[in-house]
PDB file of C-alpha atoms and ligand atoms in Angstrom:
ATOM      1  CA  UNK A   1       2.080   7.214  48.422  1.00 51.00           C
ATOM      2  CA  UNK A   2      -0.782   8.376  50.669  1.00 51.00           C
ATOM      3  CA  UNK A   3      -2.961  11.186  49.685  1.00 58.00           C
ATOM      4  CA  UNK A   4      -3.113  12.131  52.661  1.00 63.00           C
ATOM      5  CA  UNK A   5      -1.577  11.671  56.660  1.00 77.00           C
ATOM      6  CA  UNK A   6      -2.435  13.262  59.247  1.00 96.00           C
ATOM      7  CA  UNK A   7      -2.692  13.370  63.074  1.00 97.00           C
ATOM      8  CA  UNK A   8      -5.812  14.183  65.017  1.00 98.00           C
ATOM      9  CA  UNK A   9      -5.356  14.803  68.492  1.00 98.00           C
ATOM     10  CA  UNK A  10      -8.053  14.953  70.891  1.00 98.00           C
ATOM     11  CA  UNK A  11      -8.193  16.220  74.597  1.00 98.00           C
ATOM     12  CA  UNK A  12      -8.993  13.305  76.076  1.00 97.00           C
ATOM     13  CA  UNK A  13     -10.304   9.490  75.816  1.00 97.00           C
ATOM     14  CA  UNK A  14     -13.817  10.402  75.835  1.00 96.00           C
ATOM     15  CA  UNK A  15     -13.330  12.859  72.977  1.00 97.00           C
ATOM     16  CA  UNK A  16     -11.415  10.507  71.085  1.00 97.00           C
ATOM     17  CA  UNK A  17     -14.149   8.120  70.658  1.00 97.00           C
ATOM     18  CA  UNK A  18     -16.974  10.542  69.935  1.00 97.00           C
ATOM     19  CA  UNK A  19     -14.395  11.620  66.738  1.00 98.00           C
ATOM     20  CA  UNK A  20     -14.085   8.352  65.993  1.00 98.00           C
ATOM     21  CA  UNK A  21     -18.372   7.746  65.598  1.00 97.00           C
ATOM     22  CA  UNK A  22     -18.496  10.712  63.789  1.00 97.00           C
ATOM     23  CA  UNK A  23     -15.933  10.389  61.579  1.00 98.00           C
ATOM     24  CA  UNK A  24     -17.353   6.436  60.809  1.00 98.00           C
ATOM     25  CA  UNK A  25     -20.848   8.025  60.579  1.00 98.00           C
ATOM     26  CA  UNK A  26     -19.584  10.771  58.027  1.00 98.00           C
ATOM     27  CA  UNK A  27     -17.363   7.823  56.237  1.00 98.00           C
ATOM     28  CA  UNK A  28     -20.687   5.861  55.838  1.00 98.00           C
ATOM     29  CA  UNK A  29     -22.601   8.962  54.683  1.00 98.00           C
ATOM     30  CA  UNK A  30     -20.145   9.867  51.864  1.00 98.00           C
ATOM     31  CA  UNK A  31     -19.470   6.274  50.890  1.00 98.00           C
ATOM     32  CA  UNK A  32     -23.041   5.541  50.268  1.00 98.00           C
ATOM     33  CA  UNK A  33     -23.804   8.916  48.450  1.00 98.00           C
ATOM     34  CA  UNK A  34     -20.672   8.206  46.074  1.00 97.00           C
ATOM     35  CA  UNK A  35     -20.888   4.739  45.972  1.00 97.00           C
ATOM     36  CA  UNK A  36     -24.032   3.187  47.601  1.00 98.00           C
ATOM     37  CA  UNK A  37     -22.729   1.125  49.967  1.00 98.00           C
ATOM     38  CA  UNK A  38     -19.832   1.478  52.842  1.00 98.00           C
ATOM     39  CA  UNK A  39     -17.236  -1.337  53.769  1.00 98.00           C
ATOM     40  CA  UNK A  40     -16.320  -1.112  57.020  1.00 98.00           C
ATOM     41  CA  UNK A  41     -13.542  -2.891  58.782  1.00 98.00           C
ATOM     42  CA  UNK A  42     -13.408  -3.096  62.654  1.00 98.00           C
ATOM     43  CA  UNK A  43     -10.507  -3.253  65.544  1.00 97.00           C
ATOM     44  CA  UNK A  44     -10.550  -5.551  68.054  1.00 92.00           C
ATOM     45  CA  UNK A  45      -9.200  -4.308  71.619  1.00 85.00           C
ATOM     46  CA  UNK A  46     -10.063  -1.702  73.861  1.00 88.00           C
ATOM     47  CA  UNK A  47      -9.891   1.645  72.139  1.00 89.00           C
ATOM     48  CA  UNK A  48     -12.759   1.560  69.662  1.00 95.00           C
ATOM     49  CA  UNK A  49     -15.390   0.086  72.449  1.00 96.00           C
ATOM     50  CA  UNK A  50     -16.099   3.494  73.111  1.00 96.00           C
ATOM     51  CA  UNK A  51     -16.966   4.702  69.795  1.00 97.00           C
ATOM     52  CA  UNK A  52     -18.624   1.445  68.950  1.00 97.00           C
ATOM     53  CA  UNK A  53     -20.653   2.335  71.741  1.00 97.00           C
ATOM     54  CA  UNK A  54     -21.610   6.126  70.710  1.00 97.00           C
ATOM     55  CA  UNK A  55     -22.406   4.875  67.472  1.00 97.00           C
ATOM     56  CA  UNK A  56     -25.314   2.874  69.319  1.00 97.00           C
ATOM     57  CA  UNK A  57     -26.330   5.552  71.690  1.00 97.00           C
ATOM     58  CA  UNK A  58     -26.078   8.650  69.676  1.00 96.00           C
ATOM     59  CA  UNK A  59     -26.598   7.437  66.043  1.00 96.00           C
ATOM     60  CA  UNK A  60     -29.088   4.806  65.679  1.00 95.00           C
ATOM     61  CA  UNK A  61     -31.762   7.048  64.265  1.00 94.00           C
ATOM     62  CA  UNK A  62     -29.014   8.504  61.658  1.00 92.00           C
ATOM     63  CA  UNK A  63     -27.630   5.676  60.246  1.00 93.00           C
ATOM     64  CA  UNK A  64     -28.303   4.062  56.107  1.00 97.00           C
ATOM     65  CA  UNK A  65     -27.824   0.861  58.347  1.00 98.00           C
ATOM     66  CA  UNK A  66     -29.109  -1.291  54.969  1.00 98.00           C
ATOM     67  CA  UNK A  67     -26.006  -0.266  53.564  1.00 98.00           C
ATOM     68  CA  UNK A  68     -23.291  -0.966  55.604  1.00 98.00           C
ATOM     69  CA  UNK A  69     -21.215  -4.124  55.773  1.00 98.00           C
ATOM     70  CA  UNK A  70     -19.059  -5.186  58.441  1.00 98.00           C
ATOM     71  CA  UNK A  71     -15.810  -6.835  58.190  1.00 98.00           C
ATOM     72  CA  UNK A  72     -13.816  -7.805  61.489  1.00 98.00           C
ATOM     73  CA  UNK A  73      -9.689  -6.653  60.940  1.00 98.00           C
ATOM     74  CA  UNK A  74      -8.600  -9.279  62.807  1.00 98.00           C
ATOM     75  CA  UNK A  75     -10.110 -11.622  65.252  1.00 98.00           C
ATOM     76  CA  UNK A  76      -8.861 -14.130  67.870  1.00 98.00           C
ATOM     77  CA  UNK A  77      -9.386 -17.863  67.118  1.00 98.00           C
ATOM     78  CA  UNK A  78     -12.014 -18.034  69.534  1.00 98.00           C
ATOM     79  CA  UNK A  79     -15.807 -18.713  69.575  1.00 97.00           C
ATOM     80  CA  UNK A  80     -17.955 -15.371  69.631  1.00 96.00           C
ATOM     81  CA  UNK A  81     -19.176 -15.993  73.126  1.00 96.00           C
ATOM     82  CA  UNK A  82     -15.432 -16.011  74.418  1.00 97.00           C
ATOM     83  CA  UNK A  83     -14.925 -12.803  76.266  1.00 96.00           C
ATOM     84  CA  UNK A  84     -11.952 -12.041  74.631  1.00 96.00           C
ATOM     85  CA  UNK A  85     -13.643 -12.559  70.453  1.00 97.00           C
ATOM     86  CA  UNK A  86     -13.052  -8.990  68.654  1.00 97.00           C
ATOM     87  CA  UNK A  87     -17.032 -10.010  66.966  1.00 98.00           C
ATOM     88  CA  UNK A  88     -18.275 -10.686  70.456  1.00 97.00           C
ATOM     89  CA  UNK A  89     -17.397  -6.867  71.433  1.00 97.00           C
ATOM     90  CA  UNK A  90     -18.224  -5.700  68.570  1.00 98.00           C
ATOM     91  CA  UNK A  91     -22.048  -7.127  68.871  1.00 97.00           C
ATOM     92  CA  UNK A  92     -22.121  -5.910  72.684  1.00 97.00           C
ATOM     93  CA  UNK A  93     -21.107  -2.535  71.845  1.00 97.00           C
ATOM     94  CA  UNK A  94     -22.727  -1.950  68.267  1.00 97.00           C
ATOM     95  CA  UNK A  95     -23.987  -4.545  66.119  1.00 97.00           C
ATOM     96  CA  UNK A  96     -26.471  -6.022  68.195  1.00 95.00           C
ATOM     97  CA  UNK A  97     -28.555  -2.414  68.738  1.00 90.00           C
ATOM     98  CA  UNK A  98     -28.729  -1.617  65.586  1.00 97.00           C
ATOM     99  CA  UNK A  99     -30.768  -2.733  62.480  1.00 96.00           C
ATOM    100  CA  UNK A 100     -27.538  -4.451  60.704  1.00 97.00           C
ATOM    101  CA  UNK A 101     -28.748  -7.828  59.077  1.00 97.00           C
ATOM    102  CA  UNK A 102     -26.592 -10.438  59.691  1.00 96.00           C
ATOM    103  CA  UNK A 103     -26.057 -11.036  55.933  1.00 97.00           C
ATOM    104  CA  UNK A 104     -24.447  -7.887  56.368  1.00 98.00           C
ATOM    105  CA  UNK A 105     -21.803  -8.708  58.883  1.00 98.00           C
ATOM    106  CA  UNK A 106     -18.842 -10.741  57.550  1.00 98.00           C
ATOM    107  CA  UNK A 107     -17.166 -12.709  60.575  1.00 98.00           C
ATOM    108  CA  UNK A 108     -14.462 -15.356  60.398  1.00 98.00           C
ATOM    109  CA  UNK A 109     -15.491 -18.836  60.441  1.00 98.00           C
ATOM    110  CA  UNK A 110     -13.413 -19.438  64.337  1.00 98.00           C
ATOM    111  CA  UNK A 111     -14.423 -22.906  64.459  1.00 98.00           C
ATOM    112  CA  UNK A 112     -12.315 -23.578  61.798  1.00 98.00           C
ATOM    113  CA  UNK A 113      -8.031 -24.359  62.074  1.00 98.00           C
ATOM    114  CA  UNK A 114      -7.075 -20.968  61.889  1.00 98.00           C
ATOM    115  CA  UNK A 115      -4.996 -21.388  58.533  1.00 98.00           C
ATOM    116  CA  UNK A 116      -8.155 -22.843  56.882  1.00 98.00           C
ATOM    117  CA  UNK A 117     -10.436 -19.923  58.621  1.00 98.00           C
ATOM    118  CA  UNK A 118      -7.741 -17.225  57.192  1.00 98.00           C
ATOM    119  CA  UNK A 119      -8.222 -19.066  53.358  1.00 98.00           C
ATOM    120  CA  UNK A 120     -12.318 -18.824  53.665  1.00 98.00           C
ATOM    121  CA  UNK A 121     -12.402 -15.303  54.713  1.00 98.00           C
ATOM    122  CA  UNK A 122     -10.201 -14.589  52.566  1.00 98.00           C
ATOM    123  CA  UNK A 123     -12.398 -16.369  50.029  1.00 98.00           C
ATOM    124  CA  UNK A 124     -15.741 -14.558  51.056  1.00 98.00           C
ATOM    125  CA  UNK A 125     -13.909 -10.684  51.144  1.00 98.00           C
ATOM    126  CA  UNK A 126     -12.335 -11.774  47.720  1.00 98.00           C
ATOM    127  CA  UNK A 127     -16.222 -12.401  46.552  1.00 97.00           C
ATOM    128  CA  UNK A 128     -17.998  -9.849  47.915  1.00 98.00           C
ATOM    129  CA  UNK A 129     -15.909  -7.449  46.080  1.00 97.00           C
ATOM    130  CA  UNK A 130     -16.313  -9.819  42.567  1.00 96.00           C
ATOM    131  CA  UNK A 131     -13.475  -8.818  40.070  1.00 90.00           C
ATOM    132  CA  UNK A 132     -12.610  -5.718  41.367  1.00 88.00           C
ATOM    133  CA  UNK A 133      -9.503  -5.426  43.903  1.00 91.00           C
ATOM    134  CA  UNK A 134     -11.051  -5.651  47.190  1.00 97.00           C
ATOM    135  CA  UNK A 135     -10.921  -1.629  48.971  1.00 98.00           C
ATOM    136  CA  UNK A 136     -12.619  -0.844  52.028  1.00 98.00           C
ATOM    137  CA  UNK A 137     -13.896   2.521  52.217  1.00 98.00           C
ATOM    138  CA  UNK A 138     -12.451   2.783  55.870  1.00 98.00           C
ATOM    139  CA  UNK A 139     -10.462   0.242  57.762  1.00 98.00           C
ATOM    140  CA  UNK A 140     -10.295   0.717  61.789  1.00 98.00           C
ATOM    141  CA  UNK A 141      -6.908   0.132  63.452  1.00 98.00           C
ATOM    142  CA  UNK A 142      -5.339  -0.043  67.230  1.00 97.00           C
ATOM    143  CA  UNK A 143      -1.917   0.049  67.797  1.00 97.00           C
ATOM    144  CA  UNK A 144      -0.371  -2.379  70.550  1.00 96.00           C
ATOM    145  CA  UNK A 145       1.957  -1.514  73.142  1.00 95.00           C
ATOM    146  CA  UNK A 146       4.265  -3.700  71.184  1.00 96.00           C
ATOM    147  CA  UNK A 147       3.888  -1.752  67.612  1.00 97.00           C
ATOM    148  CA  UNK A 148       1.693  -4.258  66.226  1.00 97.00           C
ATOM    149  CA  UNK A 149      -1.673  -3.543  64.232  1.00 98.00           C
ATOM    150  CA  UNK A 150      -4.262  -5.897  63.622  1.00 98.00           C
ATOM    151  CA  UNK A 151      -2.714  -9.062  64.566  1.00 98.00           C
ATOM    152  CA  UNK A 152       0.595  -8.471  62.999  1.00 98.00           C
ATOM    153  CA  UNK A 153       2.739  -8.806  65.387  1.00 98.00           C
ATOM    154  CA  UNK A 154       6.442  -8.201  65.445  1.00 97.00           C
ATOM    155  CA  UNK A 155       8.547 -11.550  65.038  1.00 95.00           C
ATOM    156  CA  UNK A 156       5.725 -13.303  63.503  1.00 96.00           C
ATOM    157  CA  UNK A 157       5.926 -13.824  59.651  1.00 96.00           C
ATOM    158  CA  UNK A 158       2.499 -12.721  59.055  1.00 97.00           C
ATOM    159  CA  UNK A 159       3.993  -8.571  58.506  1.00 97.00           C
ATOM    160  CA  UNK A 160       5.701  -9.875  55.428  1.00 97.00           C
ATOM    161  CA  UNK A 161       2.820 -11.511  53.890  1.00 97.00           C
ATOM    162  CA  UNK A 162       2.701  -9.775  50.603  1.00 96.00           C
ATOM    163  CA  UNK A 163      -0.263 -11.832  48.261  1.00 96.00           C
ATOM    164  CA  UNK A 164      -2.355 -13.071  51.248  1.00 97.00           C
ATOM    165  CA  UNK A 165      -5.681 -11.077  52.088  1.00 98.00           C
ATOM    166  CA  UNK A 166      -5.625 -12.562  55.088  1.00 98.00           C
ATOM    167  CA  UNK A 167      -3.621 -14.355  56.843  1.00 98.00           C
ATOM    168  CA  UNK A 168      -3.424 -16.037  60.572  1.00 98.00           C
ATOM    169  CA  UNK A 169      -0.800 -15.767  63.115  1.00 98.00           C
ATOM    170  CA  UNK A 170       0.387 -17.288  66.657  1.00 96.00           C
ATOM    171  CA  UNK A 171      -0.171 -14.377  69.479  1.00 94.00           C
ATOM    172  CA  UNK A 172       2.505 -12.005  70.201  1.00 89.00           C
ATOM    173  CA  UNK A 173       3.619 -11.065  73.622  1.00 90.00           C
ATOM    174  CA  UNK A 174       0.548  -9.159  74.802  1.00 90.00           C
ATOM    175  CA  UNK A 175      -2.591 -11.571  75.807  1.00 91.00           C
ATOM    176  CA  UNK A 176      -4.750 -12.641  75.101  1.00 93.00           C
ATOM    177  CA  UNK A 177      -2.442 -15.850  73.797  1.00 95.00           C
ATOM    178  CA  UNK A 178      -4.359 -16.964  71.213  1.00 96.00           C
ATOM    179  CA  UNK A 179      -4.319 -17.142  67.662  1.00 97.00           C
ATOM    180  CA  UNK A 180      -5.849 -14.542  65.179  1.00 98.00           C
ATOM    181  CA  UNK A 181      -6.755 -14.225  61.815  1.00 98.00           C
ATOM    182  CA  UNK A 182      -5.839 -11.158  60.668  1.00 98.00           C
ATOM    183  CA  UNK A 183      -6.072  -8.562  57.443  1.00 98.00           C
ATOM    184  CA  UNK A 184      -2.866  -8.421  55.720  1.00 98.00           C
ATOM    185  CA  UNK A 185      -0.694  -5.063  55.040  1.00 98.00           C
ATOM    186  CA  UNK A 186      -1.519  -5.909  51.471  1.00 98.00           C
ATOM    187  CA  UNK A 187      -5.270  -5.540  51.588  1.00 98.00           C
ATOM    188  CA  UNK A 188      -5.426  -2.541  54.718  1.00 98.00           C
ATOM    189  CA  UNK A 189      -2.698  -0.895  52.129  1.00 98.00           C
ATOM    190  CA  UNK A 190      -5.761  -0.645  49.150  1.00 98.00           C
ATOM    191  CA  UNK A 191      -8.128   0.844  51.605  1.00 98.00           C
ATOM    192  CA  UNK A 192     -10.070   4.553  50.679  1.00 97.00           C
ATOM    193  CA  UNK A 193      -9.247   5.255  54.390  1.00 97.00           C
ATOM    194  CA  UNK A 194      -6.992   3.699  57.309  1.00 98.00           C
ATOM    195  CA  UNK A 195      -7.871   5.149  60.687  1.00 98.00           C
ATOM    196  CA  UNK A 196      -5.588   4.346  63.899  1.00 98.00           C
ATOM    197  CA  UNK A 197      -7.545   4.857  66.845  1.00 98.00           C
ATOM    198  CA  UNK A 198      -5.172   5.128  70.026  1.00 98.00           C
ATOM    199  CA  UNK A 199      -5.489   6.385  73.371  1.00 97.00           C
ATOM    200  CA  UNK A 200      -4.192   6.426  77.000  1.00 97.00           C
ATOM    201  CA  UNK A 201      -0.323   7.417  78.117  1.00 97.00           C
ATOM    202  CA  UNK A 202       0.592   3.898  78.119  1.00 95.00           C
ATOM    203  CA  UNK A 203       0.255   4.438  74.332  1.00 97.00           C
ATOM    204  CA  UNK A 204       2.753   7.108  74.145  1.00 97.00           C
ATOM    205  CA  UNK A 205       5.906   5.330  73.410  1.00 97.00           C
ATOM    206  CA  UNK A 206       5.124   3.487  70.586  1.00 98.00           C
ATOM    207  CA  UNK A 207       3.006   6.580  69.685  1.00 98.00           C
ATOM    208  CA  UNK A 208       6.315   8.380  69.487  1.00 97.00           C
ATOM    209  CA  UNK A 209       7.944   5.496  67.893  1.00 97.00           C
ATOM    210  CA  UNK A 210       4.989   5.029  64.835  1.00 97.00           C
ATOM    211  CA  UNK A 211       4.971   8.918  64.371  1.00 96.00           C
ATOM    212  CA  UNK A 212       9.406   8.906  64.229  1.00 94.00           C
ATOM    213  CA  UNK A 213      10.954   9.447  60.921  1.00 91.00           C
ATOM    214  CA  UNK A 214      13.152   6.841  61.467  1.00 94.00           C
ATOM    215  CA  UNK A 215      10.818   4.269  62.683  1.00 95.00           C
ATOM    216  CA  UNK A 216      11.794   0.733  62.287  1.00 97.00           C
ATOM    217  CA  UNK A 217       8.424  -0.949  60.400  1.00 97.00           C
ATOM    218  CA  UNK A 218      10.165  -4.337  61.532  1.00 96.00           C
ATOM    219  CA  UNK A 219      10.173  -3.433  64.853  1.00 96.00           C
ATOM    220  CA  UNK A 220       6.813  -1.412  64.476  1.00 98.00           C
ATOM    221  CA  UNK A 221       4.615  -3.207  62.242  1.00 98.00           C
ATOM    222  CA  UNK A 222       2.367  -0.463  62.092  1.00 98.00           C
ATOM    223  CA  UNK A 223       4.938   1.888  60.435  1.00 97.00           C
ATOM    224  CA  UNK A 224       3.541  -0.752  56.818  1.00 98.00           C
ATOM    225  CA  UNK A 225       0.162   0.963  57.249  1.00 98.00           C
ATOM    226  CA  UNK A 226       0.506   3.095  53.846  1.00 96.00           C
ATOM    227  CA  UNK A 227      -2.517   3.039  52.024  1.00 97.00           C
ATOM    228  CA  UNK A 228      -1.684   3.231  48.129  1.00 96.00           C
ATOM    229  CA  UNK A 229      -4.322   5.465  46.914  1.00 94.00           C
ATOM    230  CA  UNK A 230      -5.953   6.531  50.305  1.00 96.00           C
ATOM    231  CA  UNK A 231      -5.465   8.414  54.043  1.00 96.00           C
ATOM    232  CA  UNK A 232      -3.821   7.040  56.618  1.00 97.00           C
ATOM    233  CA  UNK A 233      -5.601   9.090  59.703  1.00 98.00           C
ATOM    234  CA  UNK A 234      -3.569   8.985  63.090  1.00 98.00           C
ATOM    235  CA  UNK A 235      -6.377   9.921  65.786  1.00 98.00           C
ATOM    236  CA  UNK A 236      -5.381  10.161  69.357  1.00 98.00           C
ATOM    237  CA  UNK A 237      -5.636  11.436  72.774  1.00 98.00           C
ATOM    238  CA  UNK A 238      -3.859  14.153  74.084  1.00 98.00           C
ATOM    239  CA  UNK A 239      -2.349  11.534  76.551  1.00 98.00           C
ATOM    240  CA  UNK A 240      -1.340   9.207  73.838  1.00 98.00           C
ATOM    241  CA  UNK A 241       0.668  11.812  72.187  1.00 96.00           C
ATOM    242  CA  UNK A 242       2.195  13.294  75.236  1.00 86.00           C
TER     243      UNK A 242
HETATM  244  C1  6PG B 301      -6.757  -7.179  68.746  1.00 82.44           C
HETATM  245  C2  6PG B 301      -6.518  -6.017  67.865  1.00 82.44           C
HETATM  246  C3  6PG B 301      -5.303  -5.227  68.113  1.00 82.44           C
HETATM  247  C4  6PG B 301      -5.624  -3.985  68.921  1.00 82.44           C
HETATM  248  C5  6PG B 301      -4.375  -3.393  69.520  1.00 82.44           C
HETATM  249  C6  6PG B 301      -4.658  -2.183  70.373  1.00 82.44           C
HETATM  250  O1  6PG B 301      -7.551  -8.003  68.397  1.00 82.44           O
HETATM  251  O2  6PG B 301      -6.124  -7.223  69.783  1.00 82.44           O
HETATM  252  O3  6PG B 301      -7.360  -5.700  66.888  1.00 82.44           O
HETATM  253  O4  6PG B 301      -4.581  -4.915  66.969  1.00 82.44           O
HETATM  254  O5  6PG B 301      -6.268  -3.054  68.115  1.00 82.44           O
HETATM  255  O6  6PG B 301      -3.779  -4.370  70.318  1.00 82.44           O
HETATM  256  O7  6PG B 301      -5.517  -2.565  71.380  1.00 82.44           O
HETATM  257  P1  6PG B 301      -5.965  -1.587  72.541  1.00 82.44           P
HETATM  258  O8  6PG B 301      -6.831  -0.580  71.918  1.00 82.44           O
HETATM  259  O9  6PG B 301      -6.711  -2.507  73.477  1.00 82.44           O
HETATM  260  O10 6PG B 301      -4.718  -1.066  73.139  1.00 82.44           O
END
């Protein structure tokens, strides 16, 4: 079970993502004091931009940037320079203002078949953590009009993976159609920390659905977000929630 679940709601979009960089910011201070280092894991899609972008702006002068390293959740099978690559937002927003080696940043190998680039990042994640099980001290998620998270979709196989790290997948329904390579419910399920970041009333349907006691985790794939031994943080906006 969870430690912990809970819902953060904030008043509006804006709001939500300065929550977001300070709650990443006060993840990567604690993780570093306990532990020395912090794993992070970023979403792709719109959402996080924002925060990603406040982390820049606000918290460049804060931040034990030496020891962070980046993972990407998912990513689409595309080269970094595509508009739509999850890394090539990422580096607009964030990573390419602040002092993050690139050493430091773990991105999947696109250029590869997207099986094969699933298998090496699998590979490198597996060895960066060495023997022990790998657990991110905070893993970002979105959640798709469609229920999905990451890029497990509903329909597609890749939400029943249960030994894969990562795994790849066609597209779902909502573009951009191509395919990802994507974190698996197995490894976000060992993270510290799993932190849904959703905003906008075009959210709140599948908001309502997620949050539902009787949600269907085929039908919403991000109802499998349980982190074993972590918490599972559901931050929104107030129009998101409804
Ligand atoms: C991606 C994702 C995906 C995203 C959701 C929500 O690469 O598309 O990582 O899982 O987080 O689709 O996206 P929005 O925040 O844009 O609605």
């Amino acid at each position: 079970m969870s430690l912990e679940k809970k819902v953060v709601i904030l008043k509006d979009a804006p709001a939500l993502a300065h929550a977001a960089a300070e709650m990443i910011m006060q993840g990567a201070a604690t993780a570093i004091a306990t532990r020395g280092r912090f794993t992070l894991a970023l979403s792709g899609g719109s959402t996080p931009e924002a925060a990603y972008e406040i982390i820049k702006r606000d918290f460049s002068a804060q931040g034990n940037w030496a020891k962070w390293f980046i993972f990407m959740g998912d990513e689409r099978a595309v080269p970094a320079d595509d508009p739509v690559s999850n890394l090539g937002m990422a580096r607009r927003t964030m990573l390419h203002g602040l002092p993050i080696a690139s050493e430091q940043i773990f991105t999947v190998h696109t250029q590869l078949p997207p099986p094969a680039a699933a298998a090496d990042y699998e590979k490198r994640i597996q060895a960066f953590f060495g023997s022990a099980a790998p657990r991110f001290d905070l893993i970002l998620l979105g959640l798709g009009d469609d229920g999905h998270t990451a890029s497990l979709f509903p329909g597609h196989s890749a939400r029943h993976e249960t030994h894969k790290l990562v795994t790849w997948s066609p597209p779902g329904t909502l573009p951009p159609p191509v395919d990802r390579i994507t974190f698996t419910f197995p490894l976000i399920n060992q993270a510290r920390k799993v932190v849904f970041l959703m905003a906008g009333e075009k959210k709140k349907k599948v908001v309502r659905q997620l949050l539902s006691k009787n949600v269907n985790p085929e039908l919403i794939p991000a109802a499998n977000v349980h982190p074993l031994d972590g918490e599972l943080i559901y931050m929104m906006d107030q129009a998101a929630h409804g």
